[in-house]
Coordinates of C-alpha atoms and ligand atoms in Angstrom, one line a residue:
X1 CA 0.0 0.0 -0.1
X2 CA 1.2 3.3 -0.6
X3 CA 0.7 4.7 3.0
X4 CA 3.5 1.9 3.7
X5 CA 6.3 3.3 1.8
X6 CA 5.4 7.0 2.0
X7 CA 8.7 7.6 3.7
X8 CA 10.6 6.3 0.6
X9 CA 8.7 8.7 -1.8
X10 CA 10.7 12.1 -2.7
X11 CA 8.3 14.5 -3.3
X12 CA 6.6 15.7 -5.4
X13 CA 6.0 12.3 -7.2
X14 CA 3.6 10.7 -9.1
X15 CA 3.2 7.2 -7.9
X16 CA 1.5 4.4 -10.3
X17 CA 0.1 1.4 -8.1
X18 CA 0.5 -1.7 -10.4
X19 CA -1.9 -3.7 -8.5
X20 CA -4.5 -1.2 -9.1
X21 CA -3.5 -1.1 -12.5
X22 CA -3.8 -4.9 -13.0
X23 CA -7.3 -5.0 -11.2
X24 CA -8.7 -2.5 -13.9
X25 CA -7.1 -4.3 -16.6
X26 CA -8.5 -7.6 -15.3
X27 CA -12.0 -6.2 -15.7
X28 CA -11.7 -4.7 -18.8
X29 CA -10.0 -8.3 -20.4
X30 CA -13.3 -10.1 -18.9
X31 CA -15.3 -7.8 -21.1
X32 CA -13.0 -8.7 -24.2
X33 CA -13.0 -12.4 -23.2
X34 CA -17.2 -12.6 -22.5
X35 CA -18.0 -10.6 -25.8
X36 CA -14.9 -10.6 -28.5
X37 CA -14.8 -6.8 -28.5
X38 CA -11.4 -5.3 -28.6
X39 CA -10.4 -2.8 -25.9
X40 CA -7.6 0.2 -26.6
X41 CA -6.1 2.3 -24.5
X42 CA -6.7 5.8 -24.9
X43 CA -3.0 7.3 -24.8
X44 CA -4.3 10.9 -24.3
X45 CA -5.4 9.9 -20.6
X46 CA -2.5 8.1 -19.9
X47 CA 0.8 7.4 -21.9
X48 CA 3.1 6.2 -19.1
X49 CA 5.0 3.6 -21.5
X50 CA 6.9 1.8 -18.9
X51 CA 3.4 0.2 -18.0
X52 CA 2.5 -0.7 -21.8
X53 CA 4.0 -4.1 -21.8
X54 CA 1.9 -4.8 -18.8
X55 CA -1.2 -3.3 -20.3
X56 CA -0.7 -5.0 -23.7
X57 CA -0.8 -8.4 -21.7
X58 CA -4.7 -7.6 -21.1
X59 CA -6.2 -5.5 -23.6
X60 CA -6.0 -5.5 -27.5
X61 CA -4.1 -2.3 -28.2
X62 CA -3.9 1.5 -28.1
X63 CA -5.7 4.7 -29.8
X64 CA -3.7 7.8 -30.6
X65 CA -4.9 11.5 -30.9
X66 CA -2.3 11.8 -33.4
X67 CA 1.4 10.8 -34.6
X68 CA 3.3 11.2 -31.9
X69 CA 0.9 9.0 -29.5
X70 CA 1.1 6.5 -32.3
X71 CA 4.7 6.5 -32.3
X72 CA 4.5 5.8 -28.6
X73 CA 2.4 2.8 -29.0
X74 CA 4.4 1.6 -32.0
X75 CA 7.9 1.8 -29.8
X76 CA 6.4 0.6 -26.6
X77 CA 3.4 -2.0 -27.4
X78 CA 4.8 -3.4 -30.5
X79 CA 2.5 -5.9 -32.3
X80 CA -0.6 -4.4 -30.7
X81 CA -3.3 -2.9 -32.6
X82 CA -2.6 1.0 -33.2
X83 CA -5.5 3.1 -34.1
X84 CA -5.4 6.7 -34.7
X85 CA -8.0 9.7 -34.8
X86 CA -7.2 13.4 -35.1
X87 CA -9.6 16.1 -36.3
X88 CA -7.0 16.6 -39.0
X89 CA -3.8 15.0 -40.2
X90 CA -1.2 16.7 -42.3
X91 CA 0.5 15.1 -45.4
X92 CA 3.4 14.8 -43.4
X93 CA 1.9 13.3 -40.3
X94 CA 0.1 10.9 -42.8
X95 CA 3.4 9.6 -44.4
X96 CA 4.6 8.6 -41.0
X97 CA 1.1 7.2 -39.6
X98 CA 0.7 4.8 -42.6
X99 CA 3.9 2.7 -41.5
X100 CA 2.9 2.4 -38.0
X101 CA -1.0 2.5 -37.7
X102 CA -3.4 -0.2 -38.7
X103 CA -6.8 1.7 -38.2
X104 CA -7.2 5.6 -39.2
X105 CA -10.2 7.3 -38.4
X106 CA -11.0 10.6 -40.0
X107 CA -13.1 13.7 -38.9
X108 CA -14.3 14.5 -42.1
X109 CA -15.1 13.0 -45.6
X110 CA -12.8 15.7 -47.0
X111 CA -10.1 14.4 -44.7
X112 CA -10.8 11.0 -45.9
X113 CA -10.7 12.1 -49.5
X114 CA -7.4 14.1 -48.8
X115 CA -5.6 10.9 -47.7
X116 CA -7.3 8.4 -49.4
X117 CA -4.9 7.5 -52.4
X118 CA -1.7 7.9 -49.8
X119 CA -3.5 5.0 -47.8
X120 CA -4.4 3.0 -51.1
X121 CA -1.0 3.1 -52.4
X122 CA 1.1 2.6 -49.1
X123 CA 1.6 -1.5 -49.8
X124 CA -0.4 -2.5 -46.7
X125 CA -3.8 -2.9 -45.5
X126 CA -4.9 -0.2 -43.5
X127 CA -8.7 -0.1 -42.0
X128 CA -10.3 3.3 -42.4
X129 CA -13.2 4.6 -40.6
X130 CA -15.2 8.1 -40.2
X131 CA -16.1 9.6 -36.9
X132 CA -19.8 10.4 -36.8
X133 CA -21.7 12.7 -34.8
X134 CA -24.9 11.2 -33.7
X135 CA -25.8 14.5 -32.3
X136 CA -27.1 12.5 -28.7
X137 CA -24.9 13.0 -25.8
X138 CA -25.6 13.4 -22.0
X139 CA -22.4 15.7 -21.1
X140 CA -23.4 18.8 -19.6
X141 CA -20.2 20.6 -19.6
X142 CA -19.8 22.1 -23.0
X143 CA -15.8 21.6 -23.0
X144 CA -16.5 17.7 -22.7
X145 CA -19.3 17.5 -25.1
X146 CA -18.3 16.4 -28.5
X147 CA -22.4 16.9 -29.6
X148 CA -22.6 20.6 -28.4
X149 CA -24.2 22.8 -30.9
X150 CA -21.8 23.5 -33.8
X151 CA -19.1 21.1 -32.5
X152 CA -16.3 20.2 -34.9
X153 CA -16.2 16.7 -33.5
X154 CA -17.6 13.9 -36.2
X155 CA -20.0 13.7 -39.3
X156 CA -23.7 14.4 -38.6
X157 CA -26.1 12.5 -40.6
X158 CA -27.2 15.7 -42.6
X159 CA -23.4 16.0 -43.8
X160 CA -22.9 12.0 -44.1
X161 CA -22.2 11.7 -47.9
X162 CA -22.6 8.2 -48.6
X163 CA -21.0 8.2 -52.0
X164 CA -17.7 8.7 -50.5
X165 CA -18.0 5.3 -48.5
X166 CA -16.0 3.4 -50.8
X167 CA -12.7 2.0 -48.9
X168 CA -14.5 2.8 -45.4
X169 CA -14.7 -0.2 -43.4
X170 CA -16.1 1.3 -39.9
X171 CA -17.8 3.9 -38.0
X172 CA -16.5 5.7 -35.0
X173 CA -18.5 7.7 -32.2
X174 CA -17.2 9.4 -28.9
X175 CA -19.8 11.4 -27.1
X176 CA -19.4 10.0 -23.5
X177 CA -17.4 11.2 -20.4
X178 CA -17.1 9.2 -17.0
X179 CA -20.4 7.7 -17.7
X180 CA -22.2 4.4 -16.8
X181 CA -23.7 1.8 -19.5
X182 CA -26.9 3.1 -19.2
X183 CA -25.9 6.1 -21.2
X184 CA -24.3 4.0 -23.6
X185 CA -27.4 2.0 -24.2
X186 CA -29.5 5.1 -24.8
X187 CA -26.7 6.5 -27.3
X188 CA -26.3 3.4 -29.3
X189 CA -30.0 3.2 -30.1
X190 CA -29.6 6.7 -31.6
X191 CA -26.6 5.6 -33.5
X192 CA -28.5 2.6 -34.9
X193 CA -31.7 4.8 -35.7
X194 CA -29.4 7.2 -37.5
X195 CA -26.4 5.4 -39.0
X196 CA -27.8 1.9 -39.1
X197 CA -28.1 1.6 -42.9
X198 CA -24.6 2.5 -43.0
X199 CA -23.4 -0.3 -40.6
X200 CA -24.9 -3.1 -42.8
X201 CA -21.8 -2.5 -44.8
X202 CA -19.3 -2.1 -42.1
X203 CA -16.6 -4.4 -40.5
X204 CA -16.5 -2.4 -37.3
X205 CA -17.7 0.3 -35.1
X206 CA -15.8 2.0 -32.3
X207 CA -18.0 3.1 -29.0
X208 CA -15.0 5.6 -28.2
X209 CA -14.1 6.5 -24.8
X210 CA -15.9 7.9 -21.5
X211 CA -16.9 4.5 -20.4
X212 CA -15.9 4.4 -16.6
X213 CA -16.0 0.3 -16.8
X214 CA -13.5 0.2 -13.9
X215 CA -15.8 2.2 -11.5
X216 CA -17.3 0.5 -8.5
X217 CA -21.1 1.1 -9.5
X218 CA -20.3 0.6 -13.4
X219 CA -23.1 -1.9 -14.7
X220 CA -21.0 -4.5 -17.0
X221 CA -23.8 -6.7 -18.1
X222 CA -25.6 -3.4 -20.1
X223 CA -22.3 -2.8 -21.6
X224 CA -22.0 -6.4 -22.6
X225 CA -25.6 -6.2 -24.1
X226 CA -24.8 -3.1 -25.9
X227 CA -21.8 -4.5 -27.6
X228 CA -23.8 -7.9 -28.5
X229 CA -26.6 -6.3 -30.0
X230 CA -24.4 -4.4 -32.7
X231 CA -22.2 -8.0 -33.0
X232 CA -25.4 -10.0 -33.6
X233 CA -27.4 -7.3 -35.6
X234 CA -24.9 -6.3 -38.3
X235 CA -21.9 -8.9 -37.6
X236 CA -19.5 -6.0 -36.4
X237 CA -16.1 -6.3 -34.7
X238 CA -16.9 -4.0 -31.8
X239 CA -14.0 -1.5 -30.3
X240 CA -14.1 0.2 -27.1
X241 CA -11.3 3.0 -26.4
X242 CA -11.6 3.9 -22.9
X243 CA -8.6 6.0 -21.1
X244 CA -9.7 6.8 -17.7
X245 CA -11.2 3.4 -17.0
X246 CA -7.7 2.0 -18.0
X247 CA -5.7 3.6 -15.1
X248 CA -8.7 4.9 -12.8
X249 CA -7.8 5.1 -9.2
X250 CA -4.3 3.5 -10.3
X251 CA -2.1 6.3 -9.3
X252 CA -1.2 9.1 -6.6
X253 CA 0.4 12.5 -6.7
X254 CA 2.5 12.4 -3.5
X255 CA 3.5 16.1 -1.9
X256 CA 5.0 17.8 1.0
X257 CA 3.7 20.7 3.1
X258 CA 6.3 23.3 2.4
X259 CA 4.7 26.3 4.7
X260 CA 1.5 27.2 6.6
X261 CA 0.5 31.0 6.4
X262 CA -2.8 32.4 7.6
X263 CA -5.4 34.4 6.4
X264 CA -8.8 33.6 7.7
X265 CA -8.0 30.0 7.2
X266 CA -4.9 28.1 7.7
X267 CA -3.4 27.6 4.2
X268 CA -0.6 25.0 3.4
X269 CA 1.8 25.8 0.5
X270 CA 2.6 22.4 -1.4
X271 CA 5.4 21.2 -3.6
X272 CA 2.7 20.4 -5.9
X273 CA 0.6 22.7 -8.0
X274 CA -3.0 22.3 -9.4
X275 CA -2.1 24.4 -12.5
X276 CA 1.1 22.4 -13.2
X277 CA 0.7 19.1 -12.0
X278 CA -3.1 18.4 -12.1
X279 CA -4.9 21.0 -14.4
X280 CA -8.2 19.2 -14.3
X281 CA -8.5 20.2 -11.0
X282 CA -9.2 23.7 -12.2
X283 CA -10.1 22.8 -15.7
X284 CA -13.1 20.5 -15.0
X285 CA -13.3 21.7 -12.2
X286 CA -12.6 19.1 -9.5
X287 CA -11.7 18.5 -5.9
X288 CA -9.2 15.1 -5.5
X289 CA -9.7 13.1 -2.7
X290 CA -6.6 13.3 -0.2
X291 CA -6.1 10.0 1.8
X292 CA -6.9 10.7 5.5
X293 CA -9.1 13.8 5.0
X294 CA -12.7 14.9 5.2
X295 CA -14.9 18.0 3.8
X296 CA -13.7 21.1 5.2
X297 CA -15.2 21.6 9.1
X298 CA -15.8 17.7 9.1
X299 CA -12.6 16.9 11.4
X300 CA -11.0 19.2 13.9
X301 CA -8.3 21.1 11.5
X302 CA -9.3 22.4 8.2
X303 CA -6.6 23.8 5.7
X304 CA -6.6 25.1 2.1
X305 CA -4.3 23.6 0.0
X306 CA -2.4 25.7 -2.7
X307 CA 0.5 25.2 -5.1
X308 CA 4.1 27.2 -5.3
X309 CA 3.2 29.1 -8.0
X310 CA 2.4 32.6 -8.8
X311 CA -1.2 32.1 -9.9
X312 CA -3.6 33.2 -7.0
X313 CA -6.0 30.5 -8.2
X314 CA -3.6 27.6 -8.0
X315 CA -5.7 26.2 -5.2
X316 CA -6.3 22.4 -4.8
X317 CA -9.2 22.7 -2.3
X318 CA -10.0 22.7 1.5
X319 CA -9.9 19.9 3.6
X320 CA -9.9 18.6 7.1
X321 CA -7.8 16.7 9.4
X322 CA -7.6 14.8 12.7
X323 CA -4.5 16.2 13.4
X324 CA -2.7 19.4 13.2
X325 CA -0.4 19.6 10.1
X326 CA 3.3 20.3 10.1
X327 CA 5.6 21.8 8.0
X328 CA 7.2 18.5 5.9
X329 CA 4.3 16.4 6.3
X330 CA 3.3 14.4 3.1
X331 CA -0.2 14.2 1.5
X332 CA -1.4 11.6 -0.9
X333 CA -3.5 12.7 -3.5
X334 CA -5.8 10.1 -5.1
X335 CA -6.7 9.2 -8.5
X336 CA -3.8 10.8 -10.1
X337 CA -2.6 8.4 -13.0
X338 CA -5.4 9.7 -15.4
X339 CA -5.0 13.2 -17.2
X340 CA -2.1 14.2 -15.1
X341 CA 1.2 13.1 -16.2
X342 CA 0.1 13.7 -19.7
X343 CA -1.1 17.2 -19.0
X344 CA 1.5 18.8 -16.7
X345 CA 3.6 21.6 -17.7
X346 CA 6.4 23.9 -16.1
X347 CA 4.6 26.8 -16.0
X348 CA 6.6 29.3 -13.5
X349 CA 9.7 26.9 -14.2
X350 CA 8.0 24.7 -11.6
X351 CA 9.6 21.2 -11.4
X352 CA 7.8 18.4 -12.8
X353 CA 7.0 15.7 -10.3
X354 CA 9.0 12.4 -10.5
X355 CA 7.2 9.4 -11.9
X356 CA 7.4 6.3 -10.0
X357 CA 5.9 2.6 -9.9
X358 CA 4.6 1.1 -6.7
X359 CA 5.1 -2.5 -8.1
X360 CA 3.2 -5.7 -7.4
X361 CA 5.7 -7.2 -4.9
X362 CA 5.2 -3.8 -2.9
X363 CA 8.6 -2.5 -3.9
X364 CA 9.1 1.4 -4.8
X365 CA 10.7 2.2 -7.9
X366 CA 11.5 5.7 -9.5
X367 CA 10.8 5.4 -13.5
X368 CA 12.0 9.0 -14.3
X369 CA 12.9 12.4 -12.4
X370 CA 13.2 15.8 -14.1
X371 CA 15.7 18.6 -13.6
X372 CA 16.0 22.2 -14.8
X373 CA 17.1 21.0 -18.5
X374 CA 13.2 19.8 -19.1
X375 CA 12.1 23.0 -18.3
X376 CA 14.7 25.1 -20.6
X377 CA 14.5 22.5 -23.7
X378 CA 10.6 23.6 -24.5
X379 CA 12.1 27.2 -24.4
X380 CA 14.9 27.6 -26.7
X381 CA 17.9 26.6 -28.3
X382 CA 20.8 26.0 -25.8
X383 CA 23.3 25.9 -28.8
X384 CA 22.4 29.4 -29.9
X385 CA 23.4 32.0 -27.4
X386 CA 23.6 35.8 -27.8
X387 CA 27.4 36.8 -28.7
X388 CA 28.5 33.4 -29.2
Ligands
LIG401 C1 -10.8 11.5 -25.0 C2 -10.8 10.4 -25.9 C3 -11.1 8.9 -25.4 C4 -10.8 8.5 -24.1 O1 -11.6 9.0 -23.2 P1 -11.8 9.1 -21.7 O2 -12.7 9.8 -21.2 O3 -10.5 9.0 -21.2 O4 -12.6 7.3 -21.7 C5 -11.2 7.8 -26.5 N1 -11.6 8.4 -28.0 C6 -11.3 9.9 -28.1 C7 -11.5 10.0 -29.9 C8 -11.2 10.6 -27.1 O5 -11.3 12.0 -27.8

């Protein structure tokens, strides 16, 4: 357990918990085994490739949001299925993608027409698909809703040009976010009503991500029913590409208290930052759970936690504890494997947290550490100095 090894962890540090990852992967594999569907890791949520060999033992492959993620999959999960989708591909990116990907999903018929010949002439079989927008989503926050009015994500039924389907073998939709399978059940009904006539001639359908399959209250039986529905009705291979569900609750961000200041409330300054190390806390926004904490006022000692940046709003949240906090105390922020290491940044020149693994046998291993150079390298060229 993470609490057993707290002394050994230098802060700030993301710790990926292998046992928790395996727990999730076993659930995902059981869905593959029961239905014959294929599950892909959406790398945009979790790209820590040291774990790709482990992940590839359980699920069928990965999906990428573009060339670089596809390359990561190619390098660290060789032999697995390598899918890619992007709102648009450049010709340069496509010339690399055709060498490494087996499935390419286009966001528009225009993109498909642009790249069709390159793919046809590439000398290997690549499955091509179109992302559809079924104009049905139960996501209430627009920033995460690919179906909001005027969305650029996917082709609506009105814009679907079936005269351009030659060479297209699959359809893809992605309309969910952190949702249960009842949402999927309602969604596939709409997809079937609107696009069923095209599915008859397809080989595969991709249900996208946003399926919270590894969450405790997730209804797997309904998911299985949805997969079997398309499989039985149209003989389709069904793909799911969850990101969150692969590494849900499988990581932590461990941080230390650097100082405690007062301004109406006790405020602890941490060596981790919401803005730099867990931007979803501010973007979504949400309040990450900290081990041993309660809601503000619930336990005797309440603190506000803030990052070590100059951004006034770099606040993680307010939490209460049974004991007084001291400078040097370590805190464990939960569910920090997803959308964290892939999104962090060095705003303010803040150091990036190390990334470590809590292995299945209980041992703790640092996978990578960062330094000044990781900050500087993105901001200029160190071979070209003034006056040199
Ligand atoms: C974000 C995304 C995913 C993964 O979504 P999760 O919410 O992390 O499961 C899958 N497919 C596409 C196209 C995405 O944009």
